[in-house]
PDB file of C-alpha atoms and ligand atoms in Angstrom:
ATOM      1  CA  MET C   1      27.272 -16.848 -63.569  1.00 62.00           C
ATOM      2  CA  THR C   2      26.911 -15.462 -60.040  1.00 79.00           C
ATOM      3  CA  SER C   3      23.328 -15.310 -58.941  1.00 90.00           C
ATOM      4  CA  LEU C   4      21.533 -12.187 -57.844  1.00 95.00           C
ATOM      5  CA  LEU C   5      18.648 -14.080 -56.299  1.00 97.00           C
ATOM      6  CA  SER C   6      18.559 -17.746 -55.346  1.00 95.00           C
ATOM      7  CA  ALA C   7      16.358 -20.313 -53.640  1.00 95.00           C
ATOM      8  CA  GLU C   8      17.876 -23.437 -52.145  1.00 94.00           C
ATOM      9  CA  HIS C   9      15.934 -26.532 -51.127  1.00 95.00           C
ATOM     10  CA  LEU C  10      12.704 -24.719 -50.339  1.00 96.00           C
ATOM     11  CA  THR C  11       9.850 -26.577 -48.744  1.00 97.00           C
ATOM     12  CA  LYS C  12       6.426 -25.130 -48.099  1.00 97.00           C
ATOM     13  CA  SER C  13       3.137 -26.761 -47.171  1.00 97.00           C
ATOM     14  CA  PHE C  14      -0.326 -25.282 -46.862  1.00 96.00           C
ATOM     15  CA  GLY C  15      -1.833 -27.421 -44.107  1.00 95.00           C
ATOM     16  CA  ALA C  16      -1.425 -30.982 -45.328  1.00 94.00           C
ATOM     17  CA  THR C  17      -0.830 -29.892 -48.933  1.00 95.00           C
ATOM     18  CA  PRO C  18       2.824 -29.774 -49.933  1.00 95.00           C
ATOM     19  CA  ALA C  19       3.404 -26.920 -52.429  1.00 97.00           C
ATOM     20  CA  LEU C  20       7.208 -27.032 -52.526  1.00 97.00           C
ATOM     21  CA  SER C  21       9.343 -30.014 -51.631  1.00 96.00           C
ATOM     22  CA  GLY C  22      12.967 -29.113 -52.147  1.00 95.00           C
ATOM     23  CA  ALA C  23      12.829 -26.484 -54.899  1.00 95.00           C
ATOM     24  CA  SER C  24      16.011 -24.680 -55.945  1.00 95.00           C
ATOM     25  CA  MET C  25      16.604 -22.091 -58.635  1.00 95.00           C
ATOM     26  CA  SER C  26      18.578 -18.943 -59.226  1.00 95.00           C
ATOM     27  CA  VAL C  27      18.544 -15.801 -61.320  1.00 96.00           C
ATOM     28  CA  ALA C  28      21.541 -13.758 -62.390  1.00 95.00           C
ATOM     29  CA  ALA C  29      21.498  -9.971 -62.745  1.00 94.00           C
ATOM     30  CA  GLY C  30      19.693  -8.943 -65.910  1.00 94.00           C
ATOM     31  CA  GLU C  31      18.664 -12.493 -66.691  1.00 96.00           C
ATOM     32  CA  ILE C  32      15.156 -13.433 -67.827  1.00 95.00           C
ATOM     33  CA  VAL C  33      14.079 -16.802 -66.432  1.00 96.00           C
ATOM     34  CA  ALA C  34      10.826 -18.472 -67.433  1.00 94.00           C
ATOM     35  CA  VAL C  35       9.221 -20.687 -64.783  1.00 95.00           C
ATOM     36  CA  MET C  36       6.991 -23.327 -66.343  1.00 94.00           C
ATOM     37  CA  GLY C  37       5.173 -26.457 -65.216  1.00 93.00           C
ATOM     38  CA  PRO C  38       1.712 -27.951 -64.745  1.00 93.00           C
ATOM     39  CA  SER C  39      -1.070 -26.310 -62.753  1.00 93.00           C
ATOM     40  CA  GLY C  40      -0.620 -26.835 -59.012  1.00 94.00           C
ATOM     41  CA  SER C  41       3.052 -27.762 -59.351  1.00 95.00           C
ATOM     42  CA  GLY C  42       4.198 -24.897 -57.109  1.00 96.00           C
ATOM     43  CA  LYS C  43       5.213 -22.132 -59.534  1.00 96.00           C
ATOM     44  CA  SER C  44       3.382 -19.291 -57.798  1.00 95.00           C
ATOM     45  CA  THR C  45       4.504 -20.478 -54.380  1.00 96.00           C
ATOM     46  CA  LEU C  46       8.115 -20.552 -55.572  1.00 97.00           C
ATOM     47  CA  LEU C  47       7.794 -17.036 -56.990  1.00 96.00           C
ATOM     48  CA  HIS C  48       6.212 -15.772 -53.754  1.00 95.00           C
ATOM     49  CA  CYS C  49       9.044 -17.291 -51.703  1.00 96.00           C
ATOM     50  CA  LEU C  50      11.680 -15.722 -53.970  1.00 96.00           C
ATOM     51  CA  ALA C  51       9.944 -12.366 -53.635  1.00 95.00           C
ATOM     52  CA  GLY C  52       9.755 -12.585 -49.850  1.00 93.00           C
ATOM     53  CA  ILE C  53       5.949 -12.565 -49.867  1.00 92.00           C
ATOM     54  CA  VAL C  54       5.670 -16.120 -48.504  1.00 93.00           C
ATOM     55  CA  ARG C  55       8.058 -17.527 -45.922  1.00 93.00           C
ATOM     56  CA  PRO C  56       9.190 -21.073 -46.782  1.00 96.00           C
ATOM     57  CA  ASP C  57       9.002 -23.770 -44.076  1.00 97.00           C
ATOM     58  CA  SER C  58      12.642 -24.584 -44.701  1.00 96.00           C
ATOM     59  CA  GLY C  59      15.385 -23.714 -47.145  1.00 97.00           C
ATOM     60  CA  VAL C  60      17.115 -20.473 -47.950  1.00 96.00           C
ATOM     61  CA  VAL C  61      16.322 -17.512 -50.198  1.00 96.00           C
ATOM     62  CA  ARG C  62      19.222 -15.197 -50.848  1.00 96.00           C
ATOM     63  CA  TYR C  63      19.193 -11.779 -52.499  1.00 96.00           C
ATOM     64  CA  ARG C  64      22.710 -10.483 -53.070  1.00 94.00           C
ATOM     65  CA  ASP C  65      24.358 -11.516 -49.810  1.00 87.00           C
ATOM     66  CA  ARG C  66      21.298 -11.277 -47.662  1.00 93.00           C
ATOM     67  CA  GLU C  67      19.170 -14.127 -46.475  1.00 95.00           C
ATOM     68  CA  LEU C  68      15.511 -13.163 -46.685  1.00 94.00           C
ATOM     69  CA  SER C  69      14.402 -15.411 -43.820  1.00 86.00           C
ATOM     70  CA  ALA C  70      16.931 -13.731 -41.524  1.00 89.00           C
ATOM     71  CA  MET C  71      15.494 -10.289 -42.224  1.00 92.00           C
ATOM     72  CA  SER C  72      12.714  -8.602 -40.246  1.00 92.00           C
ATOM     73  CA  ASP C  73       9.298  -8.154 -41.849  1.00 91.00           C
ATOM     74  CA  ALA C  74      10.033  -4.449 -42.164  1.00 93.00           C
ATOM     75  CA  GLY C  75      13.381  -5.172 -43.787  1.00 92.00           C
ATOM     76  CA  ARG C  76      11.767  -7.532 -46.257  1.00 92.00           C
ATOM     77  CA  SER C  77       9.068  -5.042 -47.212  1.00 89.00           C
ATOM     78  CA  ALA C  78      11.699  -2.346 -47.682  1.00 90.00           C
ATOM     79  CA  LEU C  79      13.580  -4.720 -49.977  1.00 91.00           C
ATOM     80  CA  ARG C  80      10.402  -5.465 -51.940  1.00 90.00           C
ATOM     81  CA  ARG C  81       9.629  -1.772 -52.327  1.00 87.00           C
ATOM     82  CA  GLY C  82      13.134  -0.742 -53.252  1.00 89.00           C
ATOM     83  CA  GLU C  83      14.518  -3.573 -55.367  1.00 94.00           C
ATOM     84  CA  PHE C  84      11.605  -5.660 -56.610  1.00 95.00           C
ATOM     85  CA  GLY C  85       8.760  -5.039 -59.047  1.00 93.00           C
ATOM     86  CA  PHE C  86       5.619  -7.095 -59.564  1.00 93.00           C
ATOM     87  CA  VAL C  87       3.319  -7.820 -62.479  1.00 92.00           C
ATOM     88  CA  PHE C  88       0.378 -10.101 -61.782  1.00 85.00           C
ATOM     89  CA  GLN C  89      -2.432 -11.462 -63.883  1.00 78.00           C
ATOM     90  CA  PHE C  90      -5.037  -8.836 -62.996  1.00 74.00           C
ATOM     91  CA  GLY C  91      -6.453  -6.552 -60.358  1.00 69.00           C
ATOM     92  CA  GLN C  92      -3.266  -4.715 -59.595  1.00 85.00           C
ATOM     93  CA  LEU C  93      -3.939  -1.182 -60.792  1.00 94.00           C
ATOM     94  CA  VAL C  94      -5.672   1.392 -58.618  1.00 95.00           C
ATOM     95  CA  PRO C  95      -9.004   1.986 -60.382  1.00 95.00           C
ATOM     96  CA  GLU C  96      -9.450   5.569 -59.143  1.00 96.00           C
ATOM     97  CA  LEU C  97      -6.116   6.748 -60.555  1.00 97.00           C
ATOM     98  CA  THR C  98      -5.286   7.428 -64.183  1.00 97.00           C
ATOM     99  CA  CYS C  99      -2.803   5.125 -65.897  1.00 97.00           C
ATOM    100  CA  LEU C 100      -0.116   7.807 -65.619  1.00 98.00           C
ATOM    101  CA  GLU C 101      -0.817   8.216 -61.891  1.00 97.00           C
ATOM    102  CA  ASN C 102      -0.733   4.438 -61.433  1.00 97.00           C
ATOM    103  CA  VAL C 103       2.762   4.276 -62.916  1.00 97.00           C
ATOM    104  CA  ALA C 104       3.883   7.316 -60.916  1.00 97.00           C
ATOM    105  CA  LEU C 105       2.466   5.912 -57.662  1.00 95.00           C
ATOM    106  CA  PRO C 106       5.524   3.922 -56.471  1.00 93.00           C
ATOM    107  CA  LEU C 107       7.696   6.988 -57.048  1.00 94.00           C
ATOM    108  CA  ARG C 108       5.262   9.192 -55.118  1.00 95.00           C
ATOM    109  CA  LEU C 109       5.332   6.662 -52.257  1.00 91.00           C
ATOM    110  CA  ASP C 110       9.126   6.976 -52.339  1.00 89.00           C
ATOM    111  CA  GLY C 111       8.799  10.720 -51.879  1.00 93.00           C
ATOM    112  CA  VAL C 112       9.504  11.799 -55.461  1.00 96.00           C
ATOM    113  CA  ARG C 113       7.785  15.093 -56.298  1.00 97.00           C
ATOM    114  CA  ARG C 114       4.657  14.898 -58.415  1.00 96.00           C
ATOM    115  CA  ARG C 115       5.994  16.587 -61.533  1.00 97.00           C
ATOM    116  CA  GLN C 116       9.203  14.562 -61.554  1.00 97.00           C
ATOM    117  CA  ALA C 117       7.306  11.313 -60.853  1.00 97.00           C
ATOM    118  CA  GLN C 118       4.861  11.993 -63.671  1.00 97.00           C
ATOM    119  CA  ARG C 119       7.663  12.820 -66.081  1.00 97.00           C
ATOM    120  CA  ARG C 120       9.401   9.535 -65.361  1.00 97.00           C
ATOM    121  CA  ALA C 121       6.105   7.641 -65.547  1.00 97.00           C
ATOM    122  CA  ALA C 122       5.365   9.221 -68.915  1.00 98.00           C
ATOM    123  CA  GLY C 123       8.738   8.015 -70.206  1.00 96.00           C
ATOM    124  CA  TRP C 124       7.796   4.430 -69.338  1.00 95.00           C
ATOM    125  CA  LEU C 125       4.359   4.724 -70.925  1.00 96.00           C
ATOM    126  CA  ASP C 126       6.152   5.919 -74.038  1.00 94.00           C
ATOM    127  CA  ARG C 127       8.576   3.009 -73.976  1.00 92.00           C
ATOM    128  CA  LEU C 128       5.710   0.545 -73.686  1.00 92.00           C
ATOM    129  CA  GLU C 129       3.889   2.334 -76.514  1.00 92.00           C
ATOM    130  CA  ILE C 130       0.854   3.373 -74.491  1.00 95.00           C
ATOM    131  CA  ASP C 131       1.247   7.147 -74.098  1.00 95.00           C
ATOM    132  CA  ASP C 132      -2.298   7.485 -75.415  1.00 96.00           C
ATOM    133  CA  VAL C 133      -3.793   5.905 -72.267  1.00 97.00           C
ATOM    134  CA  ALA C 134      -1.991   8.221 -69.819  1.00 97.00           C
ATOM    135  CA  GLY C 135      -5.143  10.126 -68.831  1.00 98.00           C
ATOM    136  CA  LYS C 136      -7.498   7.141 -68.794  1.00 98.00           C
ATOM    137  CA  ARG C 137      -8.441   5.034 -65.813  1.00 97.00           C
ATOM    138  CA  PRO C 138      -7.666   1.287 -65.795  1.00 95.00           C
ATOM    139  CA  GLY C 139     -11.367   0.493 -66.363  1.00 95.00           C
ATOM    140  CA  GLU C 140     -11.230   2.408 -69.645  1.00 96.00           C
ATOM    141  CA  VAL C 141      -8.302   0.594 -71.304  1.00 96.00           C
ATOM    142  CA  SER C 142      -7.891  -2.816 -72.929  1.00 93.00           C
ATOM    143  CA  GLY C 143      -6.439  -5.829 -71.084  1.00 91.00           C
ATOM    144  CA  GLY C 144      -3.194  -5.596 -73.016  1.00 91.00           C
ATOM    145  CA  GLN C 145      -2.850  -1.874 -72.351  1.00 93.00           C
ATOM    146  CA  GLY C 146      -3.577  -2.451 -68.658  1.00 94.00           C
ATOM    147  CA  GLN C 147      -0.847  -5.095 -68.474  1.00 92.00           C
ATOM    148  CA  ARG C 148       1.610  -2.715 -70.113  1.00 93.00           C
ATOM    149  CA  VAL C 149       0.696  -0.087 -67.491  1.00 95.00           C
ATOM    150  CA  ALA C 150       1.439  -2.721 -64.827  1.00 95.00           C
ATOM    151  CA  VAL C 151       4.792  -3.484 -66.474  1.00 93.00           C
ATOM    152  CA  ALA C 152       5.639   0.238 -66.549  1.00 94.00           C
ATOM    153  CA  ARG C 153       4.763   0.519 -62.875  1.00 95.00           C
ATOM    154  CA  ALA C 154       6.970  -2.463 -62.004  1.00 93.00           C
ATOM    155  CA  LEU C 155       9.972  -0.940 -63.792  1.00 93.00           C
ATOM    156  CA  VAL C 156       9.569   2.755 -62.980  1.00 94.00           C
ATOM    157  CA  THR C 157      11.457   2.612 -59.682  1.00 92.00           C
ATOM    158  CA  GLY C 158      14.487   0.922 -61.238  1.00 92.00           C
ATOM    159  CA  ALA C 159      13.655  -2.519 -59.793  1.00 94.00           C
ATOM    160  CA  ARG C 160      16.515  -5.023 -59.977  1.00 96.00           C
ATOM    161  CA  VAL C 161      14.163  -8.004 -60.152  1.00 97.00           C
ATOM    162  CA  VAL C 162      10.686  -8.057 -61.657  1.00 96.00           C
ATOM    163  CA  PHE C 163       8.399 -10.944 -60.702  1.00 96.00           C
ATOM    164  CA  ALA C 164       5.617 -11.732 -63.127  1.00 95.00           C
ATOM    165  CA  ASP C 165       2.979 -14.408 -62.541  1.00 94.00           C
ATOM    166  CA  GLU C 166       1.263 -15.195 -65.838  1.00 90.00           C
ATOM    167  CA  PRO C 167       1.176 -11.529 -66.809  1.00 89.00           C
ATOM    168  CA  THR C 168      -0.485 -12.322 -70.120  1.00 88.00           C
ATOM    169  CA  GLY C 169      -2.758 -15.106 -68.859  1.00 84.00           C
ATOM    170  CA  ALA C 170      -5.912 -13.062 -69.392  1.00 82.00           C
ATOM    171  CA  LEU C 171      -4.972 -11.892 -72.895  1.00 85.00           C
ATOM    172  CA  ASP C 172      -5.423 -13.453 -76.320  1.00 86.00           C
ATOM    173  CA  SER C 173      -2.212 -14.805 -77.787  1.00 85.00           C
ATOM    174  CA  LEU C 174      -1.533 -11.908 -80.157  1.00 85.00           C
ATOM    175  CA  ASN C 175      -1.925  -9.335 -77.384  1.00 85.00           C
ATOM    176  CA  GLY C 176      -0.015 -11.539 -74.958  1.00 88.00           C
ATOM    177  CA  GLU C 177       2.886 -11.780 -77.345  1.00 88.00           C
ATOM    178  CA  ARG C 178       2.996  -8.040 -77.807  1.00 87.00           C
ATOM    179  CA  VAL C 179       2.982  -7.397 -74.052  1.00 88.00           C
ATOM    180  CA  MET C 180       5.683 -10.030 -73.550  1.00 90.00           C
ATOM    181  CA  LYS C 181       7.916  -8.530 -76.233  1.00 90.00           C
ATOM    182  CA  LEU C 182       7.631  -5.017 -74.837  1.00 90.00           C
ATOM    183  CA  PHE C 183       8.027  -6.290 -71.271  1.00 91.00           C
ATOM    184  CA  THR C 184      11.210  -8.255 -71.930  1.00 92.00           C
ATOM    185  CA  ALA C 185      12.670  -5.493 -74.107  1.00 91.00           C
ATOM    186  CA  ALA C 186      11.994  -2.905 -71.390  1.00 90.00           C
ATOM    187  CA  ALA C 187      13.489  -5.186 -68.720  1.00 92.00           C
ATOM    188  CA  ARG C 188      16.607  -5.731 -70.820  1.00 93.00           C
ATOM    189  CA  GLU C 189      16.939  -2.019 -71.413  1.00 92.00           C
ATOM    190  CA  SER C 190      16.767  -1.270 -67.702  1.00 91.00           C
ATOM    191  CA  GLY C 191      18.959  -4.237 -66.751  1.00 93.00           C
ATOM    192  CA  ALA C 192      16.309  -5.785 -64.502  1.00 95.00           C
ATOM    193  CA  ALA C 193      16.250  -9.542 -63.960  1.00 97.00           C
ATOM    194  CA  VAL C 194      12.875 -11.168 -64.579  1.00 96.00           C
ATOM    195  CA  VAL C 195      11.280 -14.224 -62.984  1.00 96.00           C
ATOM    196  CA  LEU C 196       8.362 -15.000 -65.241  1.00 95.00           C
ATOM    197  CA  VAL C 197       5.736 -17.679 -64.566  1.00 94.00           C
ATOM    198  CA  THR C 198       4.023 -18.603 -67.803  1.00 89.00           C
ATOM    199  CA  HIS C 199       2.108 -21.333 -69.602  1.00 82.00           C
ATOM    200  CA  GLU C 200       3.133 -19.961 -72.980  1.00 80.00           C
ATOM    201  CA  PRO C 201       5.592 -22.398 -74.589  1.00 80.00           C
ATOM    202  CA  ARG C 202       6.801 -19.731 -77.006  1.00 79.00           C
ATOM    203  CA  VAL C 203       8.131 -17.758 -74.041  1.00 78.00           C
ATOM    204  CA  ALA C 204      11.489 -19.422 -74.739  1.00 73.00           C
ATOM    205  CA  ALA C 205      11.929 -16.819 -77.439  1.00 78.00           C
ATOM    206  CA  TRP C 206      12.068 -14.056 -74.825  1.00 85.00           C
ATOM    207  CA  SER C 207      13.771 -15.800 -71.932  1.00 92.00           C
ATOM    208  CA  ASP C 208      17.402 -16.701 -71.346  1.00 93.00           C
ATOM    209  CA  ARG C 209      16.614 -19.860 -69.445  1.00 92.00           C
ATOM    210  CA  GLU C 210      13.725 -22.057 -68.387  1.00 93.00           C
ATOM    211  CA  VAL C 211      13.036 -23.623 -65.022  1.00 95.00           C
ATOM    212  CA  VAL C 212      10.444 -26.400 -64.910  1.00 94.00           C
ATOM    213  CA  VAL C 213       8.534 -26.981 -61.680  1.00 95.00           C
ATOM    214  CA  ARG C 214       7.054 -30.413 -61.108  1.00 94.00           C
ATOM    215  CA  ASP C 215       5.576 -31.718 -57.853  1.00 93.00           C
ATOM    216  CA  GLY C 216       7.121 -28.887 -55.883  1.00 93.00           C
ATOM    217  CA  LYS C 217      10.610 -29.416 -57.261  1.00 93.00           C
ATOM    218  CA  ALA C 218      12.335 -27.081 -59.684  1.00 89.00           C
ATOM    219  CA  LEU C 219      14.460 -28.306 -62.519  1.00 82.00           C
ATOM    220  CA  ASP C 220      16.851 -25.824 -64.086  1.00 76.00           C
ATOM    221  CA  LEU C 221      17.017 -26.420 -67.843  1.00 69.00           C
ATOM    222  CA  GLU C 222      19.921 -24.873 -69.678  1.00 58.00           C
ATOM    223  CA  ARG C 223      18.398 -23.556 -72.829  1.00 43.00           C
ATOM    224  CA  ALA C 224      19.524 -25.598 -75.829  1.00 38.00           C
ATOM    225  CA  ALA C 225      22.190 -23.653 -77.657  1.00 35.00           C
TER     226      ALA C 225
HETATM  227  N1  ATP N   1      -2.894 -20.273 -49.967  1.00 90.92           N
HETATM  228  C1  ATP N   1      -2.972 -21.589 -50.182  1.00 90.92           C
HETATM  229  N2  ATP N   1      -3.689 -22.371 -49.351  1.00 90.92           N
HETATM  230  C2  ATP N   1      -3.771 -23.708 -49.537  1.00 90.92           C
HETATM  231  N3  ATP N   1      -3.160 -24.374 -50.533  1.00 90.92           N
HETATM  232  C3  ATP N   1      -2.441 -23.652 -51.392  1.00 90.92           C
HETATM  233  C4  ATP N   1      -2.303 -22.229 -51.284  1.00 90.92           C
HETATM  234  N4  ATP N   1      -1.519 -21.783 -52.284  1.00 90.92           N
HETATM  235  C5  ATP N   1      -1.177 -22.870 -53.005  1.00 90.92           C
HETATM  236  N5  ATP N   1      -1.722 -24.004 -52.471  1.00 90.92           N
HETATM  237  C6  ATP N   1      -1.523 -25.366 -52.981  1.00 90.92           C
HETATM  238  O1  ATP N   1      -0.138 -25.562 -53.205  1.00 90.92           O
HETATM  239  C7  ATP N   1       0.109 -26.237 -54.423  1.00 90.92           C
HETATM  240  C8  ATP N   1       0.946 -25.371 -55.358  1.00 90.92           C
HETATM  241  O2  ATP N   1       0.198 -24.219 -55.686  1.00 90.92           O
HETATM  242  P1  ATP N   1       0.748 -23.053 -56.645  1.00 90.92           P
HETATM  243  O3  ATP N   1      -0.263 -21.958 -56.595  1.00 90.92           O
HETATM  244  O4  ATP N   1       2.132 -22.720 -56.255  1.00 90.92           O
HETATM  245  O5  ATP N   1       0.729 -23.784 -58.064  1.00 90.92           O
HETATM  246  P2  ATP N   1       0.980 -23.190 -59.529  1.00 90.92           P
HETATM  247  O6  ATP N   1       2.027 -24.029 -60.159  1.00 90.92           O
HETATM  248  O7  ATP N   1       1.198 -21.739 -59.452  1.00 90.92           O
HETATM  249  O8  ATP N   1      -0.428 -23.494 -60.248  1.00 90.92           O
HETATM  250  P3  ATP N   1      -1.168 -22.663 -61.429  1.00 90.92           P
HETATM  251  O9  ATP N   1      -0.436 -22.936 -62.697  1.00 90.92           O
HETATM  252  O10 ATP N   1      -2.549 -23.280 -61.458  1.00 90.92           O
HETATM  253  O11 ATP N   1      -1.194 -21.220 -61.044  1.00 90.92           O
HETATM  254  C9  ATP N   1      -1.272 -26.594 -54.973  1.00 90.92           C
HETATM  255  O12 ATP N   1      -1.582 -27.906 -54.570  1.00 90.92           O
HETATM  256  C10 ATP N   1      -2.182 -25.589 -54.318  1.00 90.92           C
HETATM  257  O13 ATP N   1      -3.477 -26.102 -54.210  1.00 90.92           O
HETATM  258 MG1   MG N   2       0.130 -20.042 -60.146  1.00 90.92          MG
END
């Protein structure tokens, strides 16, 4: 399979602490890859390098035919805004905006008119089965509903890759499973690839492939057939 996004031999240290020491992995278009591994092994750092948020000390990150490290900061942020979506563990929604406005926000920033942006946002809330929270603010909804709002916001712009760092880490397992199911179904429906950091072993059920990170190295595991 040709890869949409790939990392080759990444190294990254924070001061004297090595976070990545030769990590490689790739994601194909529309593929859902679960990134697993012990705490401190380098999963978040790998995800941040793939997303162009952190610049590796050495190694190459490629999106389509473009090398992220060769791009300007402005070029990389344009890429992140236009092609990537993000779902993090918490603290990502704007508390002053309603859930509908939060989902519509990336479209508004892209210059989409309010009514059109809100219509598209409402469609995503519907798909994630949370139309009832449209008018509420993030502080007034449950953790699972908030995470589904974040998923809707990551997908609303038609992102080609969605990065998720333990998106259900703050939820109980039942809620986490529900969010994960809706998230992966929505990603599949929109054709977005997903790079998903998780501690949840049952995530195999939703992913196409697992990558295990250990001591800053990534091991690509072909899922057992
Ligand atoms: N901003 C930073 N400053 C200093 N050290 C850092 C920083 N970010 C990560 N590290 C270190 O790099 C290593 C890898 O961290 P990383 O956050 O990538 O691990 P992780 O696999 O995501 O862990 P967890 O499962 O706990 O989230 C760790 O030793 C960590 O302490
Ligand atoms: Mg982490």
